[in-house]
CSV table of C-alpha atoms in Angstrom, one decimal:
chain,number,residue,atom,x,y,z
A,1,MET,CA,0.0,0.0,0.2
A,2,PRO,CA,1.6,3.2,-1.2
A,3,LEU,CA,2.5,5.9,1.5
A,4,HIS,CA,1.4,9.7,1.0
A,5,GLU,CA,2.8,13.2,2.0
A,6,THR,CA,1.7,16.6,1.2
A,7,GLY,CA,4.1,19.4,0.8
A,8,THR,CA,3.4,23.1,0.9
A,9,PHE,CA,5.4,26.3,-0.2
A,10,GLN,CA,3.7,29.4,0.7
A,11,THR,CA,4.5,31.8,-2.6
A,12,SER,CA,2.8,33.9,-4.6
A,13,ASN,CA,4.7,32.7,-7.7
A,14,ALA,CA,3.2,29.1,-7.5
A,15,SER,CA,1.8,29.0,-11.1
A,16,LYS,CA,5.3,30.0,-12.2
A,17,TYR,CA,7.2,27.5,-10.2
A,18,LEU,CA,4.7,24.6,-11.0
A,19,GLN,CA,5.3,25.4,-14.8
A,20,GLN,CA,9.0,25.4,-14.6
A,21,LEU,CA,9.3,22.3,-12.5
A,22,CYS,CA,6.9,20.6,-15.2
A,23,LYS,CA,8.7,22.0,-18.3
A,24,HIS,CA,12.1,20.8,-16.6
A,25,PHE,CA,10.9,17.4,-15.7
A,26,ALA,CA,9.3,16.7,-19.2
A,27,HIS,CA,12.6,16.1,-20.7
A,28,LYS,CA,12.9,13.1,-18.5
A,29,ILE,CA,9.4,11.8,-17.2
A,30,GLU,CA,5.7,11.8,-18.2
A,31,VAL,CA,4.2,15.2,-17.3
A,32,GLU,CA,0.7,16.7,-17.8
A,33,TYR,CA,0.1,20.4,-16.5
A,34,ASP,CA,-1.5,23.7,-16.9
A,35,GLU,CA,-1.3,27.0,-15.2
A,36,THR,CA,-2.9,25.6,-11.8
A,37,SER,CA,-2.4,21.9,-11.7
A,38,ALA,CA,0.0,19.1,-12.7
A,39,ARG,CA,0.7,15.3,-12.7
A,40,MET,CA,4.0,13.7,-12.7
A,41,ALA,CA,5.2,10.3,-12.9
A,42,LEU,CA,8.3,10.5,-10.6
A,43,PRO,CA,10.3,7.4,-10.5
A,44,THR,CA,9.2,6.8,-7.1
A,45,GLY,CA,5.6,7.4,-7.8
A,46,PRO,CA,3.0,9.5,-8.8
A,47,ALA,CA,3.2,13.3,-7.8
A,48,THR,CA,0.3,15.9,-8.4
A,49,LEU,CA,1.1,19.6,-8.0
A,50,SER,CA,-1.5,22.7,-7.3
A,51,ALA,CA,-0.8,26.1,-7.7
A,52,SER,CA,-3.2,29.0,-5.9
A,53,GLY,CA,-2.6,32.8,-5.4
A,54,GLU,CA,-0.6,31.8,-2.0
A,55,ALA,CA,1.0,28.6,-2.4
A,56,LEU,CA,2.2,25.7,-4.4
A,57,ARG,CA,1.3,22.3,-2.8
A,58,ALA,CA,2.7,18.9,-3.6
A,59,GLU,CA,1.3,15.4,-3.0
A,60,ILE,CA,3.6,12.5,-3.5
A,61,SER,CA,3.3,9.0,-3.1
A,62,ALA,CA,5.8,6.0,-2.8
A,63,GLU,CA,5.8,2.3,-1.9
A,64,SER,CA,8.3,3.1,1.0
A,65,ASP,CA,9.9,5.8,3.3
A,66,GLU,CA,12.9,5.8,1.3
A,67,GLY,CA,10.8,6.5,-1.9
A,68,LEU,CA,9.0,9.6,-0.1
A,69,GLU,CA,12.6,10.9,1.2
A,70,ARG,CA,13.7,10.7,-2.4
A,71,ALA,CA,10.5,12.1,-4.0
A,72,ARG,CA,10.7,15.2,-1.5
A,73,GLY,CA,14.2,15.7,-2.5
A,74,ILE,CA,13.9,15.8,-6.0
A,75,ILE,CA,10.9,18.4,-5.8
A,76,ASP,CA,12.8,20.3,-3.2
A,77,LYS,CA,16.2,20.4,-4.7
A,78,HIS,CA,14.6,21.7,-8.2
A,79,LEU,CA,12.5,24.2,-6.2
A,80,GLU,CA,15.5,25.7,-4.6
A,81,ARG,CA,17.1,26.2,-7.8
A,82,PHE,CA,13.9,28.0,-9.3
A,83,ALA,CA,12.7,30.0,-6.1
A,84,PHE,CA,16.3,30.9,-4.9
A,85,ARG,CA,15.1,34.7,-4.7
A,86,GLU,CA,12.5,33.7,-2.1
A,87,GLU,CA,15.3,31.9,-0.1
A,88,PHE,CA,13.5,28.6,-0.5
A,89,THR,CA,15.0,25.7,1.8
A,90,GLY,CA,12.2,23.1,1.4
A,91,MET,CA,8.6,22.6,1.3
A,92,ALA,CA,6.7,22.1,4.8
A,93,TRP,CA,6.0,18.1,4.4
A,94,ALA,CA,3.5,16.1,6.1
A,95,ALA,CA,2.0,12.9,6.4
A,96,ALA,CA,-1.2,12.7,4.1
C-alpha cells in the first residue's frame, strides 16, 4: 500500500514554479500540466502539484519511506534552484 505526503510552499509565484518544474521534468518523465495543476510520473511514484495565489502544494506517493524521501528531495532540490530569490529551503511536508 503506497505512502502519501503533502508539501506546501507559501509563495505568490506558485503557478510560475509549477510550470518551471513541469517543463524541466518533461525532458525525463511523463508530465501533464496547465497553469494551476500538474501530474508527474516520478520514479518513486505519482506526484500531483496544485498552484493557488498563495501557495504551491505537492502530493507525493511512494511504496516506502525511502521513496517518499527521494520524491521530497527531487521536488525540493529543483525548487531551490527556481525559487532562490525567495530563499526557499524546502517545502513543509506532512503525512497525508
